[in-house]
XYZ file of C-alpha atoms in Angstrom:
638
model
C -69.919 19.024 14.533
C -68.178 21.942 12.832
C -65.390 21.792 15.403
C -64.983 18.056 14.903
C -64.856 18.576 11.131
C -62.194 21.246 11.565
C -60.180 18.969 13.833
C -60.476 16.148 11.310
C -59.416 18.492 8.500
C -56.442 19.711 10.540
C -55.469 16.133 11.330
C -55.669 15.178 7.637
C -53.545 18.196 6.709
C -50.922 17.191 9.271
C -50.935 13.618 7.919
C -50.650 14.960 4.402
C -47.788 17.280 5.364
C -46.070 14.469 7.225
C -46.529 12.162 4.243
C -45.160 14.813 1.897
C -42.157 15.324 4.164
C -41.512 11.595 4.322
C -41.797 11.295 0.541
C -39.499 14.287 0.131
C -36.932 12.708 2.436
C -37.246 9.425 0.548
C -36.857 11.332 -2.723
C -33.487 12.494 -1.437
C -32.405 9.329 0.346
C -32.952 6.896 -2.535
C -30.986 8.850 -5.169
C -28.247 9.772 -2.699
C -28.001 6.187 -1.503
C -27.872 4.764 -5.021
C -24.096 5.201 -5.596
C -23.399 3.303 -2.358
C -25.722 0.452 -3.353
C -24.193 0.409 -6.852
C -20.730 0.109 -5.308
C -21.909 -2.824 -3.203
C -23.668 -4.533 -6.131
C -20.584 -4.270 -8.335
C -18.185 -5.483 -5.651
C -20.393 -8.394 -4.605
C -20.973 -9.441 -8.219
C -17.373 -9.768 -9.319
C -16.346 -11.541 -6.101
C -18.806 -14.410 -6.606
C -17.562 -17.892 -7.363
C -18.948 -19.774 -10.344
C -21.577 -21.420 -8.102
C -22.659 -18.117 -6.554
C -20.753 -18.220 -3.257
C -19.239 -14.912 -2.142
C -15.495 -15.548 -2.000
C -14.530 -12.338 -0.210
C -16.933 -9.950 1.539
C -15.857 -6.407 0.522
C -17.344 -4.785 3.630
C -15.330 -7.046 5.914
C -12.250 -7.408 3.740
C -11.644 -3.843 2.509
C -10.336 -1.108 4.777
C -12.694 1.817 5.530
C -10.308 4.194 3.738
C -10.390 2.198 0.515
C -14.163 1.792 0.686
C -14.425 5.578 1.042
C -12.156 6.185 -1.979
C -14.228 3.828 -4.120
C -17.434 5.516 -2.966
C -16.010 8.939 -3.815
C -15.433 7.746 -7.372
C -19.001 6.418 -7.599
C -20.478 9.627 -6.216
C -18.275 11.791 -8.427
C -19.486 9.981 -11.534
C -23.099 10.190 -10.353
C -22.735 13.917 -9.656
C -21.321 14.615 -13.129
C -24.319 12.988 -14.827
C -26.679 14.718 -12.406
C -25.140 18.113 -13.186
C -25.418 17.544 -16.923
C -29.025 16.312 -17.003
C -30.264 18.059 -13.820
C -32.272 14.986 -12.789
C -31.221 12.355 -10.270
C -33.245 9.653 -11.995
C -30.973 9.903 -15.050
C -27.761 9.822 -13.001
C -28.984 6.969 -10.813
C -30.351 4.791 -13.608
C -27.189 5.173 -15.694
C -25.022 4.278 -12.694
C -27.184 1.265 -11.793
C -26.973 -0.179 -15.304
C -23.232 0.440 -15.634
C -22.463 -1.005 -12.203
C -24.395 -4.197 -12.840
C -22.978 -4.658 -16.345
C -19.379 -4.005 -15.235
C -19.755 -6.229 -12.188
C -21.305 -9.058 -14.194
C -18.731 -8.732 -16.991
C -15.946 -8.914 -14.447
C -17.538 -11.959 -12.804
C -17.290 -13.812 -16.123
C -13.828 -12.455 -16.893
C -12.636 -13.742 -13.523
C -13.965 -17.199 -14.399
C -12.443 -17.144 -17.874
C -8.971 -15.787 -17.168
C -8.523 -15.340 -13.399
C -7.801 -11.640 -13.250
C -9.999 -8.557 -13.133
C -10.680 -5.804 -15.649
C -7.902 -3.263 -16.103
C -7.707 -0.149 -18.269
C -5.597 -1.858 -20.920
C -8.175 -4.612 -21.383
C -10.247 -2.428 -23.668
C -7.492 -2.881 -26.249
C -8.185 -6.624 -26.032
C -11.933 -6.328 -26.562
C -11.917 -7.811 -30.066
C -10.003 -10.871 -28.901
C -12.218 -11.283 -25.852
C -15.349 -11.219 -28.004
C -13.798 -13.649 -30.474
C -13.128 -16.345 -27.886
C -16.194 -15.693 -25.760
C -18.284 -18.271 -27.567
C -16.478 -21.167 -25.931
C -17.387 -20.186 -22.403
C -20.489 -21.088 -20.457
C -22.206 -17.904 -19.266
C -23.979 -19.542 -16.349
C -26.247 -17.494 -14.080
C -26.434 -18.459 -10.418
C -28.921 -17.476 -7.701
C -26.678 -14.732 -6.327
C -26.525 -13.011 -9.719
C -30.303 -13.225 -10.013
C -30.754 -11.728 -6.524
C -28.378 -8.838 -7.247
C -30.015 -8.319 -10.638
C -33.516 -8.130 -9.100
C -32.213 -5.737 -6.451
C -30.760 -3.477 -9.144
C -34.049 -3.533 -11.068
C -35.939 -2.613 -7.887
C -33.507 0.238 -7.235
C -33.904 1.369 -10.841
C -37.701 1.505 -10.478
C -37.513 3.325 -7.117
C -35.329 5.987 -8.706
C -37.966 6.545 -11.371
C -40.555 7.347 -8.682
C -38.355 9.077 -6.126
C -36.031 11.748 -7.429
C -35.155 15.398 -7.219
C -33.651 17.848 -9.653
C -31.516 20.953 -9.604
C -33.413 24.172 -8.910
C -34.340 26.463 -11.773
C -32.163 29.508 -12.245
C -33.212 32.675 -14.022
C -29.829 34.122 -14.839
C -27.600 32.470 -17.405
C -24.443 32.571 -15.295
C -26.352 30.958 -12.429
C -27.486 28.149 -14.697
C -23.916 27.596 -15.789
C -22.474 27.722 -12.287
C -24.968 25.271 -10.852
C -23.803 22.713 -13.411
C -20.134 23.614 -13.758
C -19.296 23.649 -10.039
C -20.422 20.032 -9.371
C -18.660 18.829 -12.517
C -15.397 20.606 -11.641
C -15.639 19.335 -8.055
C -16.250 15.752 -9.245
C -13.432 15.842 -11.769
C -11.112 17.173 -9.069
C -12.002 14.146 -6.930
C -11.450 11.703 -9.797
C -8.133 13.189 -10.916
C -6.984 13.672 -7.346
C -7.572 10.022 -6.470
C -6.039 8.915 -9.786
C -2.864 10.905 -9.173
C -2.468 9.529 -5.646
C -2.945 5.857 -6.536
C -0.513 6.281 -9.443
C 2.338 7.243 -7.134
C 5.089 4.776 -6.315
C 4.803 5.644 -2.616
C 1.020 5.209 -2.546
C 1.258 2.712 0.334
C 2.670 5.400 2.616
C -0.187 7.747 1.695
C -3.185 5.408 1.766
C -3.321 2.956 4.642
C -4.022 -0.593 3.506
C -3.607 0.133 -0.196
C -2.354 -2.899 -2.109
C -0.119 -2.117 -5.089
C 1.324 -5.630 -5.334
C 0.728 -6.262 -9.014
C 2.077 -9.795 -8.800
C -1.391 -10.924 -7.744
C -3.930 -8.716 -9.497
C -6.858 -10.596 -7.964
C -5.752 -10.001 -4.392
C -4.856 -6.414 -5.203
C -8.340 -5.770 -6.596
C -9.982 -7.548 -3.665
C -8.098 -5.246 -1.300
C -8.533 -1.986 -3.208
C -11.881 -2.419 -4.954
C -12.536 -2.927 -8.655
C -13.039 0.702 -9.672
C -10.084 2.036 -7.681
C -7.853 -0.698 -9.117
C -9.110 0.106 -12.601
C -8.289 3.784 -12.138
C -4.809 2.977 -10.839
C -4.162 0.673 -13.813
C -4.338 3.658 -16.177
C -0.948 4.630 -14.790
C 0.543 1.306 -15.845
C -0.252 1.874 -19.502
C 2.652 4.341 -19.647
C 6.152 2.958 -20.209
C 8.912 5.112 -18.732
C 12.391 5.184 -20.227
C 14.958 3.309 -18.129
C 17.697 5.206 -16.328
C 20.466 6.157 -18.731
C 18.442 5.267 -21.798
C 19.306 6.530 -25.240
C 19.516 4.780 -28.585
C 23.267 5.283 -28.558
C 23.485 3.719 -25.097
C 21.540 0.680 -26.337
C 23.789 0.307 -29.379
C 26.909 0.483 -27.198
C 25.589 -2.333 -25.022
C 24.823 -4.458 -28.087
C 28.281 -3.811 -29.514
C 29.794 -5.251 -26.327
C 27.968 -8.534 -27.043
C 28.592 -8.861 -30.762
C 31.033 -11.662 -29.863
C 29.133 -14.933 -29.480
C 31.826 -16.608 -27.376
C 29.403 -16.978 -24.471
C 27.957 -19.991 -26.281
C 31.297 -21.818 -26.146
C 30.956 -22.442 -22.428
C 27.255 -22.075 -21.693
C 25.118 -25.002 -20.576
C 21.454 -25.882 -21.033
C 20.456 -25.636 -17.397
C 21.715 -23.007 -14.982
C 20.040 -24.517 -11.934
C 22.056 -27.741 -11.786
C 25.743 -28.573 -12.099
C 24.929 -31.641 -14.183
C 23.993 -29.943 -17.420
C 25.026 -30.394 -21.027
C 26.735 -27.690 -23.123
C 24.690 -25.999 -25.855
C 26.476 -27.316 -28.942
C 25.644 -28.733 -32.363
C 27.539 -29.381 -35.612
C 24.499 -28.787 -37.823
C 24.214 -25.557 -39.814
C 20.937 -23.787 -40.455
C 18.468 -26.504 -39.477
C 14.775 -25.941 -40.068
C 13.191 -24.425 -36.969
C 9.639 -25.367 -35.941
C 8.180 -23.586 -32.916
C 4.804 -24.669 -31.553
C 3.235 -22.545 -28.853
C 0.635 -24.965 -27.584
C -2.435 -23.170 -26.271
C -2.783 -23.620 -22.501
C -0.547 -26.702 -22.517
C 0.658 -27.437 -18.993
C 1.066 -30.197 -16.460
C -1.255 -29.168 -13.637
C -0.189 -32.296 -11.757
C 2.869 -30.374 -10.519
C 0.530 -28.306 -8.346
C -0.591 -31.137 -6.075
C -1.446 -34.772 -5.621
C -3.456 -35.184 -8.821
C -4.571 -38.731 -9.612
C -6.248 -39.710 -12.872
C -7.594 -42.821 -14.536
C -4.862 -42.550 -17.198
C -1.735 -40.549 -17.949
C -2.843 -37.372 -19.739
C 0.587 -36.637 -21.286
C 2.514 -39.930 -21.659
C 4.527 -38.913 -24.723
C 5.503 -35.565 -23.231
C 6.660 -37.278 -20.052
C 8.724 -39.735 -22.082
C 10.493 -36.871 -23.857
C 11.010 -35.091 -20.532
C 12.668 -38.158 -19.023
C 15.965 -37.870 -20.886
C 15.049 -38.903 -24.445
C 17.715 -38.842 -27.129
C 18.391 -35.462 -28.791
C 15.912 -33.799 -26.461
C 16.151 -30.866 -24.080
C 13.238 -30.490 -21.709
C 12.115 -28.840 -18.538
C 9.945 -25.904 -17.581
C 9.740 -22.207 -18.099
C 7.871 -19.570 -16.168
C 5.312 -17.647 -18.165
C 4.384 -14.030 -17.523
C 0.671 -14.758 -17.845
C -1.969 -17.149 -16.642
C -5.233 -18.294 -18.251
C -5.052 -15.551 -20.885
C -2.968 -12.822 -22.593
C -1.417 -15.538 -24.733
C 0.278 -12.997 -27.002
C 2.648 -11.966 -24.216
C 4.305 -15.385 -24.152
C 4.950 -15.410 -27.887
C 6.158 -11.799 -27.652
C 8.785 -12.828 -25.085
C 9.821 -15.945 -27.011
C 10.161 -14.224 -30.384
C 11.798 -10.974 -29.277
C 13.789 -11.841 -26.150
C 12.097 -8.931 -24.406
C 10.461 -9.470 -21.037
C 7.118 -8.413 -19.629
C 8.936 -7.835 -16.323
C 9.894 -4.346 -17.549
C 6.548 -3.430 -19.064
C 3.424 -2.196 -17.278
C 1.304 -4.911 -15.671
C -1.829 -5.698 -17.671
C -0.231 -4.528 -20.911
C -0.250 -6.383 -24.239
C 2.732 -5.238 -26.354
C 1.083 -6.537 -29.535
C -1.732 -4.054 -28.997
C -0.111 -1.169 -27.177
C 3.548 -0.822 -27.959
C 4.636 -2.353 -31.262
C 4.083 -0.008 -34.192
C 7.428 -0.255 -36.048
C 9.751 -2.986 -37.285
C 10.875 -4.889 -34.195
C 13.833 -7.247 -34.056
C 12.804 -10.830 -33.411
C 13.806 -14.399 -34.016
C 11.939 -14.201 -37.346
C 13.830 -11.146 -38.614
C 17.147 -12.645 -37.448
C 16.595 -15.925 -39.290
C 15.259 -14.107 -42.368
C 18.604 -12.286 -42.573
C 20.284 -15.713 -42.649
C 18.278 -16.959 -45.614
C 15.315 -18.546 -43.853
C 11.762 -18.333 -45.088
C 9.675 -17.186 -42.124
C 6.160 -18.478 -41.493
C 3.635 -17.565 -38.816
C 0.406 -19.557 -38.616
C -2.566 -19.602 -36.275
C -5.767 -21.612 -36.874
C -8.040 -18.862 -35.628
C -9.158 -15.327 -36.445
C -6.553 -12.919 -37.831
C -7.428 -10.018 -35.560
C -6.891 -11.876 -32.274
C -4.191 -9.983 -30.346
C -3.587 -7.859 -33.452
C -1.378 -10.607 -34.895
C -2.273 -9.720 -38.475
C -0.503 -6.382 -38.053
C 2.242 -7.497 -35.673
C 3.639 -10.534 -37.479
C 4.932 -8.510 -40.469
C 6.588 -6.057 -38.060
C 8.399 -8.971 -36.417
C 9.781 -10.144 -39.746
C 7.387 -12.904 -40.799
C 6.891 -13.126 -44.542
C 4.292 -15.876 -44.915
C 1.353 -15.409 -42.536
C -1.702 -17.655 -42.428
C -4.803 -17.716 -40.249
C -7.815 -20.026 -40.172
C -9.432 -18.156 -43.050
C -6.424 -19.081 -45.214
C -6.329 -22.769 -44.272
C -8.252 -25.711 -45.678
C -9.156 -29.025 -44.089
C -9.394 -27.777 -40.500
C -11.640 -29.736 -38.141
C -12.813 -28.881 -34.651
C -12.857 -30.135 -31.097
C -15.489 -28.192 -29.161
C -15.616 -24.923 -31.173
C -11.881 -24.593 -31.874
C -9.766 -25.965 -34.699
C -7.916 -28.991 -33.402
C -4.218 -29.807 -33.329
C -4.572 -32.798 -35.661
C -5.960 -30.874 -38.648
C -3.707 -27.884 -37.958
C -0.561 -30.023 -37.960
C -1.798 -31.720 -41.122
C -2.076 -28.322 -42.774
C 1.464 -27.445 -41.666
C 2.837 -30.698 -43.070
C 1.192 -30.084 -46.436
C 1.889 -26.379 -46.771
C 4.785 -25.287 -44.551
C 7.032 -28.225 -43.690
C 7.443 -29.236 -47.342
C 8.868 -25.856 -48.396
C 12.487 -25.289 -49.368
C 14.912 -25.399 -46.446
C 15.817 -23.634 -44.340
C 12.541 -22.403 -42.919
C 11.325 -21.005 -39.612
C 7.760 -21.966 -38.725
C 6.087 -20.397 -35.723
C 2.626 -21.704 -34.916
C 0.086 -21.032 -32.191
C -2.437 -23.818 -31.601
C -6.013 -23.226 -30.514
C -7.471 -26.587 -29.458
C -7.034 -26.246 -25.683
C -8.328 -22.702 -25.319
C -10.250 -21.896 -22.161
C -13.914 -22.610 -21.716
C -13.856 -25.990 -19.993
C -17.403 -26.078 -18.654
C -20.385 -27.536 -20.480
C -20.720 -30.422 -22.900
C -19.997 -30.703 -26.620
C -21.305 -32.996 -29.335
C -17.847 -33.454 -30.835
C -15.843 -34.006 -27.659
C -16.251 -36.229 -24.615
C -13.651 -36.182 -21.812
C -11.881 -39.500 -21.304
C -9.422 -38.430 -18.604
C -10.940 -38.178 -15.122
C -9.663 -37.246 -11.697
C -9.894 -40.262 -9.405
C -9.275 -38.476 -6.085
C -11.763 -35.655 -6.702
C -14.661 -34.734 -8.980
C -14.429 -31.801 -11.400
C -15.920 -31.655 -14.876
C -13.815 -28.626 -15.960
C -10.613 -30.316 -14.779
C -11.530 -33.543 -16.587
C -12.240 -31.580 -19.776
C -8.936 -29.750 -19.540
C -6.901 -32.906 -18.896
C -8.641 -34.692 -21.766
C -7.723 -31.865 -24.125
C -4.102 -32.075 -22.975
C -4.207 -35.816 -23.721
C -5.317 -34.994 -27.275
C -2.505 -32.461 -27.651
C 0.022 -34.959 -26.346
C -1.113 -37.519 -28.919
C -0.892 -35.028 -31.768
C 2.517 -33.804 -30.650
C 3.737 -37.416 -30.814
C 2.380 -37.626 -34.345
C 4.262 -34.441 -35.234
C 7.559 -35.725 -33.838
C 7.062 -39.074 -35.619
C 6.664 -37.092 -38.853
C 9.970 -35.282 -38.395
C 11.771 -38.503 -37.494
C 11.229 -39.482 -41.134
C 12.412 -36.168 -42.559
C 15.998 -36.035 -43.788
C 16.463 -32.270 -43.596
C 17.817 -31.332 -40.149
C 14.923 -29.909 -38.143
C 14.626 -28.726 -34.587
C 11.224 -28.539 -32.890
C 10.423 -26.539 -29.787
C 7.024 -26.987 -28.161
C 5.878 -25.077 -25.107
C 2.669 -24.027 -23.409
C 1.782 -20.353 -23.195
C 0.263 -20.517 -19.710
C -1.597 -22.657 -17.200
C -5.423 -22.801 -17.174
C -7.978 -20.894 -15.111
C -8.138 -21.143 -11.324
C -11.407 -23.078 -11.445
C -9.570 -25.862 -13.275
C -6.799 -26.217 -10.689
C -8.730 -25.435 -7.501
C -9.869 -29.087 -7.134
C -6.177 -30.047 -7.103
C -5.319 -27.442 -4.485
C -8.314 -28.436 -2.380
C -6.797 -31.891 -1.997
C -4.147 -30.271 0.192
C -6.444 -27.780 1.892
C -5.673 -24.790 -0.307
C -7.277 -22.703 -3.018
C -5.660 -20.782 -5.844
C -6.594 -17.591 -4.016
C -4.932 -18.541 -0.720
C -1.451 -19.221 -2.098
C 1.676 -17.464 -0.931
C 3.600 -15.495 -3.602
C 6.103 -18.348 -3.946
C 3.280 -20.903 -4.312
C 1.472 -18.646 -6.767
C 4.665 -18.435 -8.828
C 4.303 -22.147 -9.593
C 1.021 -21.359 -11.336
C 3.104 -19.801 -14.111
C 5.200 -22.899 -14.793
C 4.706 -24.746 -18.099
C 6.576 -27.520 -19.939
C 9.061 -26.795 -22.713
C 10.524 -29.434 -25.027
C 13.271 -28.977 -27.625
C 13.677 -32.017 -29.897
C 15.780 -32.447 -33.018
C 16.186 -35.118 -35.684
C 19.949 -34.576 -35.423
C 22.467 -34.557 -32.607
C 21.784 -32.058 -29.836
C 22.640 -32.421 -26.123
C 20.269 -34.348 -23.896
C 19.145 -32.476 -20.804
C 15.943 -32.713 -18.782
C 16.733 -29.997 -16.218
C 15.979 -26.822 -18.158
C 14.412 -24.155 -15.939
C 14.094 -20.793 -17.608
C 11.680 -18.199 -19.003
C 10.337 -17.485 -22.484
C 12.656 -14.538 -23.193
C 15.743 -16.787 -23.160
C 14.457 -19.640 -25.304
C 14.733 -17.974 -28.709
C 18.490 -17.624 -28.349
C 18.908 -21.227 -27.193
C 16.952 -22.575 -30.181
C 18.770 -20.279 -32.624
C 22.117 -21.614 -31.419
C 20.987 -25.250 -31.458
C 19.766 -24.764 -35.041
C 23.341 -23.870 -36.042
C 22.551 -20.207 -36.781
C 24.342 -17.022 -35.898
C 22.916 -15.521 -32.732
C 22.221 -11.806 -32.406
C 24.014 -9.447 -30.015
C 20.782 -9.293 -28.008
C 20.660 -13.105 -27.720
C 24.325 -13.158 -26.675
C 23.542 -10.595 -23.979
C 20.592 -12.638 -22.761
C 22.662 -15.799 -22.539
C 25.197 -13.917 -20.415
C 22.374 -12.714 -18.193
C 20.813 -16.192 -17.968
C 23.955 -17.372 -16.191
C 23.055 -15.035 -13.297
C 19.249 -14.809 -13.575
C 17.999 -18.084 -15.150
C 14.342 -17.046 -14.848
C 12.788 -13.613 -15.245
C 9.165 -12.895 -16.046
C 6.401 -10.513 -15.027
C 5.686 -12.619 -11.937
C 9.182 -12.692 -10.449
C 12.605 -14.205 -10.986
C 14.935 -16.881 -9.658
C 18.649 -17.306 -9.136
C 20.442 -20.594 -9.665
C 18.740 -22.084 -6.611
C 15.418 -21.898 -8.472
C 13.628 -20.150 -5.584
C 11.109 -17.390 -6.228
C 12.106 -13.784 -5.676
C 10.066 -10.613 -6.061
C 10.931 -8.335 -8.983
C 11.637 -5.470 -6.581
C 14.862 -7.274 -5.623
C 16.077 -7.786 -9.183
C 18.765 -5.087 -9.287
C 20.520 -6.589 -6.250
C 21.634 -9.679 -8.109
C 23.034 -8.516 -11.449
C 24.651 -5.345 -12.752
C 23.277 -6.242 -16.199
C 19.650 -5.640 -15.239
C 19.513 -1.972 -16.179
C 21.282 -2.817 -19.446
C 18.473 -5.301 -20.064
C 15.896 -2.616 -19.338
C 17.592 -0.352 -21.871
C 17.708 -3.063 -24.553
C 14.134 -4.087 -23.803
C 12.930 -0.512 -24.278
C 15.128 0.006 -27.327
C 13.882 -3.083 -29.142
C 10.243 -2.084 -28.672
C 10.233 1.703 -28.849
C 13.268 2.890 -30.827
C 12.137 4.842 -33.893
C 15.391 4.688 -35.841
C 16.907 1.633 -37.516
C 18.434 -0.871 -35.139
C 21.070 -1.940 -37.658
């Protein structure tokens, strides 16, 4: 009996030891496996479609090298927290929460604006929070599953963990924390420096640095690695040969405005009218219409009614009307970049991808269409029926030369469609408070009615335009909003037809809508917004532009250009003196009719990658110099 008891006791001890060993192994495996699981949770989250389908599997899609680099960043961050707090449960739980929150935030950002989080986006946080109320933050089954998995991993880390050993000597205590931190920081900075290099593709196999398509780049490289590499793009390098004196010499060469004597509206067709007018100092009204575009150009869209009949009429050769399209530098968001290009003549093509000049680069007086017209006796007005801090406009507009600046808080009588102030009440405010001021005036306005957030239902808005060859509630909502904008634009033009003072009106969209709005159109021809070639993707940046006047201007419906050129065209058509910069741009437009952050075209109108730009014009580096000078020069530009 004694022997049996001893055998039983020995057996129990062995079981206990085995159990302790297993638990000890688990206590190491769970914390050490947490960064990998966090990487997977984050990558799977942001790649989900709105209905919870995984669009791109990161394990299958990403190269092993890029997966390893992302994991090194996750483990380095985990190790830093572990070294500071000495407990894996702290490091793991912090990483789990951050990974889920970042992944989920990026999932919604992808739905709202079609491109992933970059380092510069933190400068846009105020604007993002301001407009977030219009979006539907739906939760699908995949999000719930990943969320439950993260909670389970969180709980497991509370029960299974290990900590750094105790050290008696002070220097040992320091070393055991400092060494992991230094090692981790070396990994982070090492990876950051490599992915910031121009020749990164030759160093890292499979690395995608093609910033034209940020979504595909992030799908290839991983969200965190792409985020780290985007830090590099926040820095603007001086162009070759740059100096303020060099910029002034270039401008002096174009002080003569003779280029306008022979220039034509369109550079992509031989049948184009010259840019001429006999009027002097006409009132200038510029309307940047939020998300206004004709998505029907992307495919065989059929609807129960025309969603922009008045716009189409103007674009079909109407009297005293110039119309066509321009290529924007942005899509579904970053609205401020379009107005920056229009007002200044600068281009996003020479600035870091993901940047917002209004928030990152403009801190001093910057030459613009507003400052130019102010010098010629114009009153200058900038209005926006929304919050003043969106895109830092409240601080930027005075630096661009606007004297009278109004936001929603300053306006009365505004009414809403969905949760945004509508075009009808905004235009009514302009008629009562801006358009009745002493001539000449320059009015620049940014509408808000069509802003993104096309899912869900609203008590004060019911879509009346519907796709007839597909079913999509977001697309119907978007098209119905465009119909409203078209109607209100007609009302605005009808108003100016009755005004005696010569007035020129330019209306253009800032960008096309989110991918989820246009995907139903692409699906009709077996495509998705994510499967487009670069040339096809370029068409996603195409928006209508209309220049109408209540006096004689040339008729032309073939305009194909970009936002940076339009300010000069309108200035000339208004009968004003153009700046040296605008004269330079008009010279350049003859060779490069379109240039934006997404690419450029020659006179044949075909897409070309920005990397080829210098091959086609010897003026390109001069443009880089002027672009940099206008934004960053500290001294007076006079």
